[in-house]
Amino acid sequence: MNLTKNLLFTVLIGLSSLTMYSCKAKKLVVKPTSAPIEKTATPVEEKKPEPAPQKEPERSAPIEKPDFNLDNIQFEFNSFVLKTSSFPILDKAVMEMKKSPDTKFVLNGHSSAEGTPEHNMSLSVDRANAVKSYFVNAGLSASNFTIVGHGEKEPISSNNTEEGRMVNRRTDIKVQN
């Protein structure tokens, strides 16, 4: 009996490990860096530097304001799984948000009109939370995000066509006032 339990436990651990490593939407949080290669320096004769001509003081480049106008974060049908086409948009959002780490944001989740209003509301909240999870995994503070689900109430396209419904399955990012 003990042998059966141990075997069952081992199989369950193996299957859960396999399941975790076969996840479809996995991304590296940090890119691996290669080890620095040391180069041996050859001795060089020292030369006296010539005096540099006087330059005008350099003006610092104007600090670029972050652009938080980010749209088109799309999801699969009846799911809060991000479409892979949304990853570049989310990566751009992370870069812009890191320019202003104290800014607070509202993540507005939306759904198409398929399904019950209760299901669509729950799905829209889950979609906003999926975007928040992406941002937190990218190193942003979770306290900077507020989640709002709108369900099917605020479509930006007609729900009569599949193209329109695809556009309505989204999450918008707005700066909190």
Short mmCIF file of C-alpha atoms in Angstrom, two decimals, residues 38-120:
data_model
loop_
_atom_site.label_atom_id
_atom_site.label_comp_id
_atom_site.label_asym_id
_atom_site.label_seq_id
_atom_site.Cartn_x
_atom_site.Cartn_y
_atom_site.Cartn_z
CA GLU A 38 37.96 39.42 -19.75
CA LYS A 39 40.45 40.68 -22.28
CA THR A 40 44.08 40.99 -21.40
CA ALA A 41 45.27 44.48 -21.99
CA THR A 42 48.54 45.05 -23.78
CA PRO A 43 50.80 47.70 -22.27
CA VAL A 44 50.46 51.03 -24.04
CA GLU A 45 52.82 53.97 -23.84
CA GLU A 46 51.36 56.84 -21.90
CA LYS A 47 50.91 60.05 -23.84
CA LYS A 48 50.18 63.38 -22.34
CA PRO A 49 46.71 64.47 -23.39
CA GLU A 50 46.44 67.72 -25.26
CA PRO A 51 44.34 70.30 -23.51
CA ALA A 52 40.77 70.08 -24.73
CA PRO A 53 39.26 73.18 -26.27
CA GLN A 54 36.72 74.96 -24.11
CA LYS A 55 33.19 73.79 -24.82
CA GLU A 56 29.91 75.36 -23.98
CA PRO A 57 28.20 73.61 -21.07
CA GLU A 58 26.06 70.80 -22.38
CA ARG A 59 22.37 71.12 -21.98
CA SER A 60 20.65 68.04 -20.71
CA ALA A 61 18.18 66.51 -23.11
CA PRO A 62 14.58 67.24 -22.20
CA ILE A 63 13.04 64.40 -20.25
CA GLU A 64 10.55 62.58 -22.42
CA LYS A 65 7.09 62.45 -20.90
CA PRO A 66 5.60 58.96 -20.72
CA ASP A 67 2.95 58.06 -23.27
CA PHE A 68 0.17 56.18 -21.51
CA ASN A 69 -2.19 56.14 -24.51
CA LEU A 70 -2.06 52.36 -24.96
CA ASP A 71 -4.88 50.40 -26.55
CA ASN A 72 -5.49 47.11 -28.30
CA ILE A 73 -4.73 44.69 -25.48
CA GLN A 74 -6.73 41.73 -26.79
CA PHE A 75 -7.88 38.37 -25.38
CA GLU A 76 -9.00 35.00 -26.66
CA PHE A 77 -12.73 34.20 -26.86
CA ASN A 78 -14.33 33.44 -23.46
CA SER A 79 -10.91 33.63 -21.79
CA PHE A 80 -8.62 35.96 -19.91
CA VAL A 81 -5.55 34.60 -21.72
CA LEU A 82 -3.71 37.42 -23.46
CA LYS A 83 -3.23 37.15 -27.20
CA THR A 84 0.43 37.02 -28.19
CA SER A 85 -0.14 40.08 -30.38
CA SER A 86 -0.70 42.05 -27.14
CA PHE A 87 2.77 41.34 -25.72
CA PRO A 88 4.59 44.13 -27.62
CA ILE A 89 1.92 46.60 -26.50
CA LEU A 90 2.27 45.47 -22.89
CA ASP A 91 6.08 45.64 -23.09
CA LYS A 92 5.80 49.22 -24.37
CA ALA A 93 3.39 50.00 -21.52
CA VAL A 94 5.90 48.64 -18.98
CA MET A 95 8.67 50.85 -20.42
CA GLU A 96 6.42 53.93 -20.29
CA MET A 97 5.21 53.15 -16.76
CA LYS A 98 8.76 52.75 -15.48
CA LYS A 99 9.42 56.36 -16.56
CA SER A 100 6.86 57.48 -13.98
CA PRO A 101 6.83 54.88 -11.19
CA ASP A 102 4.50 56.85 -8.90
CA THR A 103 1.66 57.20 -11.41
CA LYS A 104 -1.52 55.30 -10.57
CA PHE A 105 -3.49 53.50 -13.28
CA VAL A 106 -6.97 52.08 -13.79
CA LEU A 107 -7.15 48.84 -15.78
CA ASN A 108 -10.60 48.69 -17.43
CA GLY A 109 -11.59 45.16 -18.49
CA HIS A 110 -14.21 44.63 -21.19
CA SER A 111 -15.92 41.71 -22.91
CA SER A 112 -18.04 41.08 -25.98
CA ALA A 113 -21.79 40.55 -25.66
CA GLU A 114 -21.67 36.74 -25.85
CA GLY A 115 -22.70 35.00 -22.66
CA THR A 116 -24.60 36.18 -19.61
CA PRO A 117 -24.03 39.66 -18.18
CA GLU A 118 -22.74 38.11 -14.92
CA HIS A 119 -20.22 35.92 -16.77
CA ASN A 120 -19.08 38.85 -18.93
#
